[in-house]
XYZ file of C-alpha atoms in Angstrom:
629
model
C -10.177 6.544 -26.756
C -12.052 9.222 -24.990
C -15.255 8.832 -25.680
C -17.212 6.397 -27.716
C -19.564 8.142 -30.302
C -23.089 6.660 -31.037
C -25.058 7.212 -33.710
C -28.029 9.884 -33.095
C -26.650 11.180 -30.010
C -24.886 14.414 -31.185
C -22.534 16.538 -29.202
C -22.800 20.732 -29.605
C -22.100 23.687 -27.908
C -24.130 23.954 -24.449
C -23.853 25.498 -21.057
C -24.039 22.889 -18.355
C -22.857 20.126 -20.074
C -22.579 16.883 -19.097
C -18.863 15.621 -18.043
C -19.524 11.607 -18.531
C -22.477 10.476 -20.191
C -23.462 6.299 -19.508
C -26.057 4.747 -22.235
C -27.092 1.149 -23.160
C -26.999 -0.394 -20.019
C -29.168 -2.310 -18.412
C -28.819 0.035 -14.960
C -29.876 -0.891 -11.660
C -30.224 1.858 -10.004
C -31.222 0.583 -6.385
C -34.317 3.730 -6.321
C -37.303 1.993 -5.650
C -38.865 5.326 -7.210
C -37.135 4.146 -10.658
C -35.094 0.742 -10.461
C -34.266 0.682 -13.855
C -32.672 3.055 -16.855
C -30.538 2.872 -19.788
C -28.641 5.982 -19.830
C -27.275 8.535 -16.846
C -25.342 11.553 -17.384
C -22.943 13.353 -14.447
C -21.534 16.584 -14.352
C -19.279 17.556 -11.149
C -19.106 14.407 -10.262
C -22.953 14.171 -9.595
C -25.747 11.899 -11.512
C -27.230 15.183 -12.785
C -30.185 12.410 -15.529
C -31.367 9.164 -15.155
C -33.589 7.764 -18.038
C -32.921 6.493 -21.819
C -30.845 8.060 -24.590
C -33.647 11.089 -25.142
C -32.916 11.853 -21.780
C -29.041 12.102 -21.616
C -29.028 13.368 -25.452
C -29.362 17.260 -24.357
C -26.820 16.916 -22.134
C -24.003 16.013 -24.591
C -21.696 18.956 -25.197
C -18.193 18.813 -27.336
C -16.565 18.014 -24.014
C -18.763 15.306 -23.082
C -17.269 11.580 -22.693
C -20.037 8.940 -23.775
C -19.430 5.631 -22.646
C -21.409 2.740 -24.727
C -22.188 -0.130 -22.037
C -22.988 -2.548 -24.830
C -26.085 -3.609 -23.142
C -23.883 -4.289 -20.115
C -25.281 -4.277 -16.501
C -24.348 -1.068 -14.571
C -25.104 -0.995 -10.705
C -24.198 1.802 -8.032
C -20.373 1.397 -6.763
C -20.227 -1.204 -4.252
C -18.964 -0.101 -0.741
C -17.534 -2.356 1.560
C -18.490 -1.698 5.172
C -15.732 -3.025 6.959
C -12.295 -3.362 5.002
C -8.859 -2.659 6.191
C -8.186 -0.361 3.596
C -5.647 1.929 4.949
C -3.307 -0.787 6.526
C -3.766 -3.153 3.091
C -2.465 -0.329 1.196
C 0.452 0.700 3.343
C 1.283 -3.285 2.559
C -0.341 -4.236 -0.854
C 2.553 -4.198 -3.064
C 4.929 -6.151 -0.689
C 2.784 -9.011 -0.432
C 2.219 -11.999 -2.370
C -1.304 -12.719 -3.130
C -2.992 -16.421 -3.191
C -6.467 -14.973 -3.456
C -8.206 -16.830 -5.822
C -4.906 -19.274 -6.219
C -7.215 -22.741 -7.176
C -4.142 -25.115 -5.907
C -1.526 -24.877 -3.558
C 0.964 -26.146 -6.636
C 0.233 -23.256 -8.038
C 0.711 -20.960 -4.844
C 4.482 -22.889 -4.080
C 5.240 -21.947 -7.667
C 4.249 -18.592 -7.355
C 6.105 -18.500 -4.048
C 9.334 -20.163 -5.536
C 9.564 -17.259 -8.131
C 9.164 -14.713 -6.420
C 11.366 -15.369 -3.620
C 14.476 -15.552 -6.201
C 13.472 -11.960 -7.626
C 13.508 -10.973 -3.726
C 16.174 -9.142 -2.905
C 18.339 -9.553 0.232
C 16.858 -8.371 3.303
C 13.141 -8.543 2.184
C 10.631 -11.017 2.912
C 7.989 -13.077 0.615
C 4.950 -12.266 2.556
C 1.346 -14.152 1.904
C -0.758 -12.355 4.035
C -4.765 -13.612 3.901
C -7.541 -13.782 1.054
C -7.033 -17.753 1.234
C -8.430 -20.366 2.916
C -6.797 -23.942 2.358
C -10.274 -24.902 1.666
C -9.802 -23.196 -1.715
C -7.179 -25.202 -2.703
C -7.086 -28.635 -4.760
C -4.846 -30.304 -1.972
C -7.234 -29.006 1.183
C -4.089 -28.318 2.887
C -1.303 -25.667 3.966
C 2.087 -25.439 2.469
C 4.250 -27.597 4.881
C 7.567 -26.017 6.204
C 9.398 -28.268 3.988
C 7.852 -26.919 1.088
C 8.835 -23.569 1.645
C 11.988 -23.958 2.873
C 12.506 -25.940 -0.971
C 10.589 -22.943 -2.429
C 13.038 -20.230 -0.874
C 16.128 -21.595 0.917
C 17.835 -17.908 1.666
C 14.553 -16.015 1.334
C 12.381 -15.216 4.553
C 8.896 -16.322 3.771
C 5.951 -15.607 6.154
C 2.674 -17.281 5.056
C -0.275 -15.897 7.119
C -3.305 -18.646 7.002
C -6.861 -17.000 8.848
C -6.455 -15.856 12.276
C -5.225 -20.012 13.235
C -1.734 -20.238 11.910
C 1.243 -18.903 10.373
C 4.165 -20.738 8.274
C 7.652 -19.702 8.266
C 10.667 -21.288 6.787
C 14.546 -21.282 8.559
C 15.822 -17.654 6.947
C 12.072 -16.036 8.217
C 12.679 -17.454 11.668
C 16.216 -16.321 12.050
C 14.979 -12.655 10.312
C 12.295 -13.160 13.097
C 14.786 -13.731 15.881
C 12.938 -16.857 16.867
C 14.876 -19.552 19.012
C 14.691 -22.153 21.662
C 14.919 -19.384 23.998
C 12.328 -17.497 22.856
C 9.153 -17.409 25.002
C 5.377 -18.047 23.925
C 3.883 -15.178 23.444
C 0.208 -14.546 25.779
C -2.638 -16.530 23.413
C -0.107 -17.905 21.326
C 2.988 -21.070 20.676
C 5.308 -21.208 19.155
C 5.278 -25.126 18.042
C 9.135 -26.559 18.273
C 10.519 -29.369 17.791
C 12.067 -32.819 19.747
C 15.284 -30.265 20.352
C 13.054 -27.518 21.417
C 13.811 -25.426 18.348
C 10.560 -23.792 16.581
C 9.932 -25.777 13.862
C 8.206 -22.697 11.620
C 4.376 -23.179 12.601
C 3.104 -20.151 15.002
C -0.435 -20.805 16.192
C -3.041 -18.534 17.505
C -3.988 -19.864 20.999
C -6.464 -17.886 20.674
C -4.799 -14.318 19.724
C -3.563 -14.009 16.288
C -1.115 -11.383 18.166
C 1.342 -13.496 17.446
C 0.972 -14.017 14.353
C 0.726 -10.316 13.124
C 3.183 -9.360 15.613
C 6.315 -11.498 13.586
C 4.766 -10.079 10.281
C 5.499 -6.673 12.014
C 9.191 -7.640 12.520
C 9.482 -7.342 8.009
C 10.282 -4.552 6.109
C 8.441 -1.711 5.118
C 7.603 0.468 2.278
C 9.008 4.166 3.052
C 8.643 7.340 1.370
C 6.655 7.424 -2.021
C 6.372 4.115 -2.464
C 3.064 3.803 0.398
C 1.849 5.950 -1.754
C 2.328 4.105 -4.791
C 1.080 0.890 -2.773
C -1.904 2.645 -2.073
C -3.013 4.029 -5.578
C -2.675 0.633 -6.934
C -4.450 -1.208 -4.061
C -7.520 1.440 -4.668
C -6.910 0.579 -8.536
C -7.238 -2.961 -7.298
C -10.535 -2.359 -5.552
C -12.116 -0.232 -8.361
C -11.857 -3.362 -10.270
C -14.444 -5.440 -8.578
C -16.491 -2.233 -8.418
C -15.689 -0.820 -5.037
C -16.243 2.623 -4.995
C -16.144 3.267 -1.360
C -15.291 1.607 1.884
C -14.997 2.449 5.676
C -11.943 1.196 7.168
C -12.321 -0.677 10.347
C -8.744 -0.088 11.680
C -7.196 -2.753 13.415
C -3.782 -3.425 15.378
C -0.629 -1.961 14.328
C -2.461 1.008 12.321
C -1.976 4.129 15.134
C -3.642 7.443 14.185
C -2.122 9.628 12.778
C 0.828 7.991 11.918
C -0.225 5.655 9.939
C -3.075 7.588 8.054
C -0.854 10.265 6.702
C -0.811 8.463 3.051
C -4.313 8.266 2.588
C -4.377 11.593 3.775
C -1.720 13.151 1.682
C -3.501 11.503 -1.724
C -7.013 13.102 -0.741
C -5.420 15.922 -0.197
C -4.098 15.790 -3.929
C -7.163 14.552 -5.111
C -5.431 11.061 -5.770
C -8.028 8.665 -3.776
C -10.031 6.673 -6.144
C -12.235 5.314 -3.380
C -14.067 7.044 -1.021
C -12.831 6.005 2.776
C -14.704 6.815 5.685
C -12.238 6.077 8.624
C -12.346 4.683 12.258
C -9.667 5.097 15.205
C -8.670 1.830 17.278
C -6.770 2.650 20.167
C -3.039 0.875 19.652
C -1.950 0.853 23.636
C -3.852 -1.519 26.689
C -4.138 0.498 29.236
C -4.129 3.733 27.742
C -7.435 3.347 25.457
C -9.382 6.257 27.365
C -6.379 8.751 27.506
C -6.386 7.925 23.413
C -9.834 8.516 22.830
C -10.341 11.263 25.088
C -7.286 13.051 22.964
C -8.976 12.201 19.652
C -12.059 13.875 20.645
C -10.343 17.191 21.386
C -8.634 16.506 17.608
C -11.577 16.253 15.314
C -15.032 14.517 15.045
C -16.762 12.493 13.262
C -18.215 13.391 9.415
C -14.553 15.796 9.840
C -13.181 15.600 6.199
C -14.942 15.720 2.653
C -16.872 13.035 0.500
C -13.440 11.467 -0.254
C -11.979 11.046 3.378
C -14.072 11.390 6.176
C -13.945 10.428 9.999
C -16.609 7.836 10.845
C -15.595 7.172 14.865
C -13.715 4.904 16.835
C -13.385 1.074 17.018
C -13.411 -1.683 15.995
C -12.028 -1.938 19.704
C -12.486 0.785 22.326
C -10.959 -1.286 25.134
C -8.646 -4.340 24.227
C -10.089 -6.570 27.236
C -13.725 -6.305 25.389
C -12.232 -7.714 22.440
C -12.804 -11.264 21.606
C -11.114 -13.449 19.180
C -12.299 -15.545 16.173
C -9.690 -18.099 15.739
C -12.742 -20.736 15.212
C -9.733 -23.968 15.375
C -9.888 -22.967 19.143
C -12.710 -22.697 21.604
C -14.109 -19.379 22.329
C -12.250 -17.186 24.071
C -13.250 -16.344 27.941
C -13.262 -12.945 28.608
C -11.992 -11.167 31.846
C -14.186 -10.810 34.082
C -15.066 -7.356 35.191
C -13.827 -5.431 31.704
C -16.771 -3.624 31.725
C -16.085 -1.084 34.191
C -13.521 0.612 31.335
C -15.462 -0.486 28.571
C -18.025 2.003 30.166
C -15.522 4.306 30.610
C -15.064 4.409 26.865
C -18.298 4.288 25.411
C -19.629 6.809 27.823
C -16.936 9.328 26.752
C -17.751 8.296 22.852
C -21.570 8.788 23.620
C -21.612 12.317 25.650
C -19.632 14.051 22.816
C -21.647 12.520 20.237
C -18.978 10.269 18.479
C -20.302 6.768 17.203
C -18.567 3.402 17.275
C -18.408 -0.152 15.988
C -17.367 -2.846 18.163
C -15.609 -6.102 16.919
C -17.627 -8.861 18.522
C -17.476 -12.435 17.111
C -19.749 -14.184 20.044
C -23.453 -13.447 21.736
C -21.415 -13.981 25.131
C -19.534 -11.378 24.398
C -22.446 -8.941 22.688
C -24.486 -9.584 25.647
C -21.846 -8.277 28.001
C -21.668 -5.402 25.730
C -25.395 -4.671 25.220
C -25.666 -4.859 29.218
C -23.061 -1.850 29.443
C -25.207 0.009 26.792
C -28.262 -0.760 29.054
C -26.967 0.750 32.143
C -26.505 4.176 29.541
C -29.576 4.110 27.968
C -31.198 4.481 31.837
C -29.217 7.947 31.548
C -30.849 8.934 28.358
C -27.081 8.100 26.528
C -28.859 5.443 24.101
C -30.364 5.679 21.424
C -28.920 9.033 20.907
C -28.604 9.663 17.501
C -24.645 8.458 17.419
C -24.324 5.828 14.730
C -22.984 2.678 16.400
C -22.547 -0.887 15.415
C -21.784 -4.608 16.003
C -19.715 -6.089 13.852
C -18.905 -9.445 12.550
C -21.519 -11.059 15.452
C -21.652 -15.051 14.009
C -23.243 -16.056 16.965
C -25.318 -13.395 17.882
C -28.976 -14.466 19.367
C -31.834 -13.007 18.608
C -32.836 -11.805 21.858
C -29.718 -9.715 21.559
C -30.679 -8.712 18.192
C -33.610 -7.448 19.646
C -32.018 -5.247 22.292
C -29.695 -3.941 19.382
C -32.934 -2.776 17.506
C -34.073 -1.112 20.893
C -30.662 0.667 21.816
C -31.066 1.992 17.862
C -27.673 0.002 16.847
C -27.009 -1.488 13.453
C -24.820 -4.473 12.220
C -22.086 -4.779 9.790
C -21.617 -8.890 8.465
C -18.595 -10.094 6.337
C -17.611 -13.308 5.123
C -15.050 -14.590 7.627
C -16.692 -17.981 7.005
C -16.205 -18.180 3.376
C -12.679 -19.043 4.461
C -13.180 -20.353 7.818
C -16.489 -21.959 7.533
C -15.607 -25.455 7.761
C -13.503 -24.883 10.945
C -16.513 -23.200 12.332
C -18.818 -26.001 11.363
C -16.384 -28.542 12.966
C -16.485 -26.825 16.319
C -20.101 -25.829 16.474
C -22.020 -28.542 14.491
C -24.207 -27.898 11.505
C -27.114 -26.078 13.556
C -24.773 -23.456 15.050
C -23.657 -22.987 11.107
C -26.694 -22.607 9.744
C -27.253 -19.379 11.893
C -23.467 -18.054 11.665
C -24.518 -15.449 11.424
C -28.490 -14.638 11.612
C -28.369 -12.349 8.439
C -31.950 -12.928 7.658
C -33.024 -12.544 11.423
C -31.229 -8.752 11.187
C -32.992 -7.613 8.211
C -36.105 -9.446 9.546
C -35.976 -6.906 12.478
C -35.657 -3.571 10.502
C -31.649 -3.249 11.643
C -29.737 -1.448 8.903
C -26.800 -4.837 7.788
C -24.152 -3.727 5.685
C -21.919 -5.949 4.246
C -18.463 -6.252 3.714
C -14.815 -8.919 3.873
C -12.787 -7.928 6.484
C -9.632 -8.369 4.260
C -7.231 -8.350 3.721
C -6.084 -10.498 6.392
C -8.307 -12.981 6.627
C -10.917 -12.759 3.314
C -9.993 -11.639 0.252
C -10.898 -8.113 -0.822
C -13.153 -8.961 -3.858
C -16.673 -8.108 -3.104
C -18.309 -10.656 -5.317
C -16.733 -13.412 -3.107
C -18.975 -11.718 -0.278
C -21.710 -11.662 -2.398
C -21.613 -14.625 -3.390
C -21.493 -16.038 0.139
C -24.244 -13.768 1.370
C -26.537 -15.205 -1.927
C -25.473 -19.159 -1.805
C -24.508 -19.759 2.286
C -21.037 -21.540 0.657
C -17.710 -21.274 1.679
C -14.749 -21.185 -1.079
C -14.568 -24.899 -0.720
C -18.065 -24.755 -1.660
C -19.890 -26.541 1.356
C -22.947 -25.229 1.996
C -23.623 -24.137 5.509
C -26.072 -21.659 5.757
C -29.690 -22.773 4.347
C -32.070 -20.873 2.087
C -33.629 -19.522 5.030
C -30.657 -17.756 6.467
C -29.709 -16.374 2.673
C -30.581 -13.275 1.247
C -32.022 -12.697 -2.358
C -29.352 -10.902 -5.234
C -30.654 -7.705 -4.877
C -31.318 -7.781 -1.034
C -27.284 -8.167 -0.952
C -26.631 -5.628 -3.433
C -28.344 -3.480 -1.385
C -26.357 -4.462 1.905
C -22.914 -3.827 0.095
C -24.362 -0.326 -1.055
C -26.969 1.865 0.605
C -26.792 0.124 3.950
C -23.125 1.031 3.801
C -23.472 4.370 3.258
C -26.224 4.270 6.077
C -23.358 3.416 8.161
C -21.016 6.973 7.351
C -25.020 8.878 7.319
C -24.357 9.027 3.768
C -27.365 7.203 2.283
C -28.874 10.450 1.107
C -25.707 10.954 -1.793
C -24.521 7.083 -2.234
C -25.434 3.891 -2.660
C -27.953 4.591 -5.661
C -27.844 6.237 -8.915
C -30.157 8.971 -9.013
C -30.384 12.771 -9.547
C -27.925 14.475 -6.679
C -26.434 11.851 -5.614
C -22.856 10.849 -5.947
C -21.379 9.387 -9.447
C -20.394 6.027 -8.088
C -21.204 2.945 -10.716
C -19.544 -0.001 -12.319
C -20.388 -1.521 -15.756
C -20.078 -5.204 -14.727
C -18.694 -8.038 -16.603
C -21.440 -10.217 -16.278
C -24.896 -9.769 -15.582
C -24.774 -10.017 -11.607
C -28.961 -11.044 -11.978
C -28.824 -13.501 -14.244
C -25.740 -15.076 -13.912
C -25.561 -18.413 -12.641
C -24.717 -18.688 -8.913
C -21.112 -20.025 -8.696
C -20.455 -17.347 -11.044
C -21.341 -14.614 -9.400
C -17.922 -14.737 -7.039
C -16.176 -14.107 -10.756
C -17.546 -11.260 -11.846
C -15.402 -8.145 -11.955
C -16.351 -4.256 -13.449
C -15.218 -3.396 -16.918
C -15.241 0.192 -16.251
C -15.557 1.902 -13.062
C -16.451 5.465 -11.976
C -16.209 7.022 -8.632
C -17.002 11.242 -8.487
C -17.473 10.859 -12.184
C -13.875 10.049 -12.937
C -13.284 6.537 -14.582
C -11.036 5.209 -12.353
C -10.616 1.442 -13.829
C -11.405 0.193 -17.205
C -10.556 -2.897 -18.807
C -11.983 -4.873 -22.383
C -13.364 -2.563 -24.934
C -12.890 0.568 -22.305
C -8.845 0.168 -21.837
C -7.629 3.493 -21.412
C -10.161 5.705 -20.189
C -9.005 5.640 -16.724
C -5.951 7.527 -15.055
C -2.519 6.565 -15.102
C -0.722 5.422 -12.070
C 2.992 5.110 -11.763
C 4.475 1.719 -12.007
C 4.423 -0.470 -9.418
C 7.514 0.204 -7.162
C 9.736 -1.401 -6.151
C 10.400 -3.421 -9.267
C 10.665 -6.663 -7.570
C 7.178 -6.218 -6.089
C 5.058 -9.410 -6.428
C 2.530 -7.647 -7.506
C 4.175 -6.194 -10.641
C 4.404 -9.610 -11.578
C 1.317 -11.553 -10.943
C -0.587 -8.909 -10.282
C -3.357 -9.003 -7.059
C -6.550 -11.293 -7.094
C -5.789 -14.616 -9.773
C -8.740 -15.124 -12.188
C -9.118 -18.491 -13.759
C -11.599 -19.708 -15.686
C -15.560 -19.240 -14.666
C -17.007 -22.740 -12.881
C -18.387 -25.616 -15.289
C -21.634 -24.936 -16.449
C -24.946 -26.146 -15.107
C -25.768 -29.610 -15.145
C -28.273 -30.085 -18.520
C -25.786 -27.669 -19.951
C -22.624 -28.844 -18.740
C -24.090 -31.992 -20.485
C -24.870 -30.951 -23.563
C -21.895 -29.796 -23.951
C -19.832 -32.380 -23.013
C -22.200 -34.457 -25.253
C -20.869 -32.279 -28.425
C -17.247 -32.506 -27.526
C -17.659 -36.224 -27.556
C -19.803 -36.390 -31.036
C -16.572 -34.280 -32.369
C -14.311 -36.585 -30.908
C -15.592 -39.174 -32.923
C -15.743 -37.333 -35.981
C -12.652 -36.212 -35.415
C -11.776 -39.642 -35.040
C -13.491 -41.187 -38.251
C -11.735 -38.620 -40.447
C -8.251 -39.346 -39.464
C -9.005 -42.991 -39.852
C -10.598 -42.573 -43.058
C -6.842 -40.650 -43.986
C -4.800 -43.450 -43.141
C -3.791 -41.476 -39.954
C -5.233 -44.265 -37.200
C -6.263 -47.712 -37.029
C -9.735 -48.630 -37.730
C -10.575 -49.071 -34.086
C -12.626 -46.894 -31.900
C -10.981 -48.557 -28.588
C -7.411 -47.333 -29.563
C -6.489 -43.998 -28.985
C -6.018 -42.013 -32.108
C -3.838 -39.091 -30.495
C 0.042 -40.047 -29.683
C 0.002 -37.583 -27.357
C -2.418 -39.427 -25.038
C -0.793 -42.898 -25.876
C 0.761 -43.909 -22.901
C-alpha cells in the first residue's frame, strides 16, 4: 500500500507537488502561532502546509502518498537529547534485551534460549534498559540461575552502573581468577577460596563493569551496519526522529563513528544524530581535543549527521560517578587546573560542550572554573554548553548556570535507580532529584532524554512518563507534583528544547511551514491517555525528512526495507528489542466496573451450565475442572 486514497481529496497533474501528504489527525504541532491542525503536506522533506484537508487538497499530485491518521494523534518527532546512539548501534543486535521484561522468570527464560542458539565463542549479553525494580521478584538473577540458564555459554548481565552478573564460562572467557587484581573503583566479589564468585561491583566506577563487557565479541564488517539500521528502526518506533549522542567510554573518534558515517553518507540514517567527542585516554584529553579542533567544528556535517562538540567528559578527573548503591564519589582535589585547560581551548575556538555531572559538589567546582573565564570575557560567549544529568544540582548553582548562559539536559536515570537513590538520600533529597521545575522556572533551555542504553531503556515514553508522574518503573513515587512537569511542557523538552541544544530549533522540533518533516502518528492519544499508560505508547507510522521510516497496524509496509537481522542467531531476530505486554489495569471506578461485569458473567455463565446438567446446583463449588484443585 502506497498511499491511502480518501474520498474528495483528488490527485492530478501539478508542478510542486506534494511528496507525503498527513490528514485526519488530531496534530500537535508544538507552534504556539497554530497548536493544532488536521492535515500537513511535505515536499523535499520539508512541512511545505499546515491546516485541514482544503489546505493539503491542492497539493496532491499523481505522485503524492496520502496517509489517513484515522483521527490518530500526530506530534513532531521526538528527539532525545542525550542517547548513546552510536555505541548502542555498534552493539544492538548482539545483546539481549530485558527492557520492558515484567518478571525476571521471564528474563531467565529468555536468557536460557538464547544462550543454546549461541554459538561457540559468543556471549549472551544483557546490557541495561532494566532495573530489578521492574521485575515481579524485585531482585537480580543470582549466579546460580544463570549458570542453570547457560552452563557452556558466557553470559554477562549488566544491572545500572552498581553491578554486573557473570556465570563460570563468562568468567573464564573474561580471564577472571583468584589472581586477578581489583580493578581502581571496583571488586571483584570472591568467594571463601578466593575465587570470584561472578558478581563485579562498581565501587564507585562502573569501569569495571564495561571494561569485562569490552573483553566479548564484536560485530565486524557489514553487520555494524546492519546493527545500526535496525537499532534506528528500533528508535523510529517510539517516535524518535532525532537524537544527539553523548559519547561515552570505549567509543574513540573516528574509529568508532565510521558506521554512522558511512550510512549518512548513503543516505541510510533514519534518525538525525548530532554527535559529541569524549576524549578515550587520561592524560592525553587536551592533546585529543586540541587535534579535533584542527579536524572539524561544530554544526560540520548536514541535517542528518552533524558535529555538536565535545563531552560528556573533557577531563576524566572532573568526571563523577552515579553508582547511587555507593556514596558519592570524592573528587581529586586540584582537577581543575586541566579542566581549565580544556574548556578554555573549547571556548577560544568557539566549540561548545556538555559536561556529565551527577552532583552540585561537583557542578559547583565546575561553575567556579567557568567563573574564573567569564572574568576574561570567555562566558557567555555564544558556544552552546551544558550540564547534564545534575540530580542534585542546587539552585544557587542553577542560578549561576542561567548567568554563564548554560543550559541543562535531564534523563531518567532514576526511573531505574530511583529507589537506590531514595535509600541513600532520604525522601527530601528525592523529591528534588533533579530540580526540573526549578530549571524551567529560571528560563534555562531543559531537554530531555534516557541515557540508554546502558543504564535506561531507549523508549522515550518511559522518560516521559517519568518526567509527567515523578515514578520510577517500580512505580514509587518520588518526585511530587511540584517538581513534575505538565504533558505538553515534556513534549516540549524531548523536542524543541532538543533541537535548541544542536541550534536547530529554527527547522525541528515543531511542525510548521520550513521546518523539517519529523512526526509520528502515535498509538494512543499521548493527552488523554491515562498516566501509567503513557510509558506504553509507541508510533504507528513514523516520518523523518519526509520518508516513512517505521510503520506498523493499518500502515505496514510503507516504510523501507532493511536487511535481515544478521547474524542469524542474533537475540534480537528472535525476540525482537523493547517487550510490550499488555497496557496497566484500568482506573479504579473503571477497573471496577469492569471487574463487576466479568463477575455478573461468571454467574451467568455459571447458571446456564447448571441449568444443562453440566454442574451441581451450588454456587460455592467451582463449576470449571480446570480450576478444581
Amino acid at each position: 500500500m502506497s498511499t491511502m486514497p480518501v474520498g474528495g481529496l483528488v490527485p492530478r497533474a501539478i508542478d510542486e507537488a506534494a511528496d507525503l501528504v498527513v490528514r485526519n489527525a488530531k496534530i500537535h504541532t508544538g507552534d504556539p502561532g497554530r497548536p493544532y491542525a488536521e492535515a500537513l503536506a511535505v515536499r523535499d522533506g520539508v512541512i511545505t502546509v499546515v491546516g485541514d484537508d482544503k489546505d493539503v487538497a491542492p497539493r496532491i499530485g499523481t505522485g503524492t502518498k496520502v496517509v489517513d491518521a484515522l483521527g490518530r494523534r500526530v506530534i513532531p518527532g521526538l528527539n532525545d537529547s542525550h542517547l548513546h546512539v552510536i555505541r548502542g548501534g555498534l552493539n544492538y543486535v548482539l545483546e539481549l534485551r530485558w527492557d520492558g521484561v515484567r518478571s525476571l522468570r521471564q528474563g531467565l527464560a529468555m536468557l536460557r534460549e538464547q544462550a543454546a542458539r549461541t554459538p561457540k565463542g559468543q556471549w549472551v549479553r544483557v546490557v541495561g534498559g532494566w532495573s530489578a525494580e521492574q521485575f515481579a521478584e524485585r531482585r537480580l538473577p543470582t549466579v546460580a540461575e544463570l549458570n542453570a540458564a547457560a552452563p557452556d555459554t558466557p553470559v554477562f548481565v549488566l544491572h545500572l552502573y552498581q553491578s554486573a552478573v557473570l556465570n563460570r564460562a563468562a568468567l573464564r572467557a573474561a580471564g577472571f581468577t583468584r589472581d586477578t587484581p581489583d580493578p581502581k573503583g571496583g571488586q571483584i566479589v570472591r568467594g571463601r577460596g578466593g575465587e570470584p564468585t561472578g558478581m563485579l561491583l562498581a565501587a564507585p566506577s562502573a569501569l569495571v563493569l564495561y571494561a569485562t563487557l569490552a573483553k566479548a565479541p564484536v560485530l565486524e564488517g557489514e553487520d555494524k551496519k546492519t546493527s545500526t539500521r535496525h537499532f534506528l528502526r528500533e528508535l523510529n518506533r517510539f517516535g524518535l526522529t532525532s537524537a544527539i549522542d553523548a559519547a561515552g567510554g570505549f567509543q574513540n573518534f573516528p574509529d568508532n563513528y565510521a558506521t554512522v558515517i558511512e550510512l549518512a553518507k548513503a543516505g541510510q540514517l533514519s534518525l538525525r544524530i548530532a554527535y559529541h567527542l569524549f576524549p578515550q585516554t587520561p592524560g592525553q584529553e587536551i592533546d585529543d581535543l586540541a587535534r579535533w579542533i584542527e579536524m572539524a567544528r561544530p554544526e560540520d556535517g548536514d541535517a542528518w549527521l552533524r558535529l555538536n562538540g565535545a563531552g560528556e567528559n573533557l577531563t576524566w578527573s572532573a568526571a563523577d560517578f552515579e553508582n547511587f548503591t555507593q556514596p558519592r564519589p570524592e573528587l581529586a582535589p586540584g582537577y581543575e587546573a586541566e579542566f581549565e585547560k580544556a574548556v578554555r581551548l573549547l571556548m577560544e575556538n568557539g566549540w561548545g560542550f556538555r559536561l556529565h555531572a551527577t552532583y552540585d559538589e561537583t557542578i559547583r567546582r565546575d561553575l567556579a572554573v567557568f567563573e574564573k573565564l567569564a572574568a576574561e570575557g570567555l562566558f557567555p560567549a555564544g558556544n552552546r554548553w551544558l550540564f547534564d544529568h545534575a540530580e542534585t544540582v542546587s539552585v544557587e548553582s542553577l542560578d549561576r548556570i542561567a548567568a554563564l548562559g548554560g543550559a541543562m539536559s535531564v534523563q531518567n536515570r532514576l526511573s531505574f535507580q530511583g529507589e537506590a537513590f531514595l535509600r541513600r538520600y532520604g525522601p527530601g533529597a528525592a523529591a528534588d532529584a533533579p530540580p526540573i521545575r526549578a530549571m524551567l522556572d529560571r528560563g534555562l533551555t531543559v531537554g530531555a532524554g534516557t541515557d540508554a542504553t546502558r543504564v535506561s531503556t531507549y523508549n522515550p515514553w518511559v522518560a516521559l512518563h517519568w518526567l509527567v508522574s515523578g515514578r520510577t518503573v517500580g512505580d514509587v513515587a518520588l518526585r511530587p507534583p511540584a517538581n513534575r512537569v505538565d504533558r505538553q511542557t515534556a513534549l516540549a523538552m524531548f523536542t524543541r528544547a532538543g533541537a535548541a541544544l544542536t541550534g536547530e530549533d529554527k527547522v525541528k522540533g515543531v511542525l510548521q511551514p520550513g521546518c523539517y518533516a519529523d512526526l509520528a502518528v502515535l498509538s494512543e492519544d499521548y493527552f488523554t491517555v491515562p498516566e501509567p499508560d503513557i510509558a506504553h505508547i509507541e508510533s504507528l507510522l513514523t516520518v523523518t525528512g519526509g520518508r516513512i521510516v517505521y510503520a506498523a497496524a493499518e500502515y505496514q509496509g510503507l516504510d523501507e526495507e532493511l536487511p535481515p537481522v544478521s547474524p542469524a542467531w542474533s537475540p534480537v531476530a528472535h525476540f525482537g528489542g523493547y517487550q510490550t505486554f499488555r497496557r496497566p489495569a484500568l482506573a479504579g471506578a473503571r477497573q471496577a466496573e469492569v471487574l463487576g461485569q466479568a463477575v455478573a458473567e461468571s454467574e451467568q455463565h455459571r447458571q446456564w451450565r447448571v441449568a444443562r446438567g453440566l454442574a451441581p446446583d451450588s454456587a460455592s463449588t467451582p463449576f470449571d475442572p480446570c480450576f478444581d484443585l
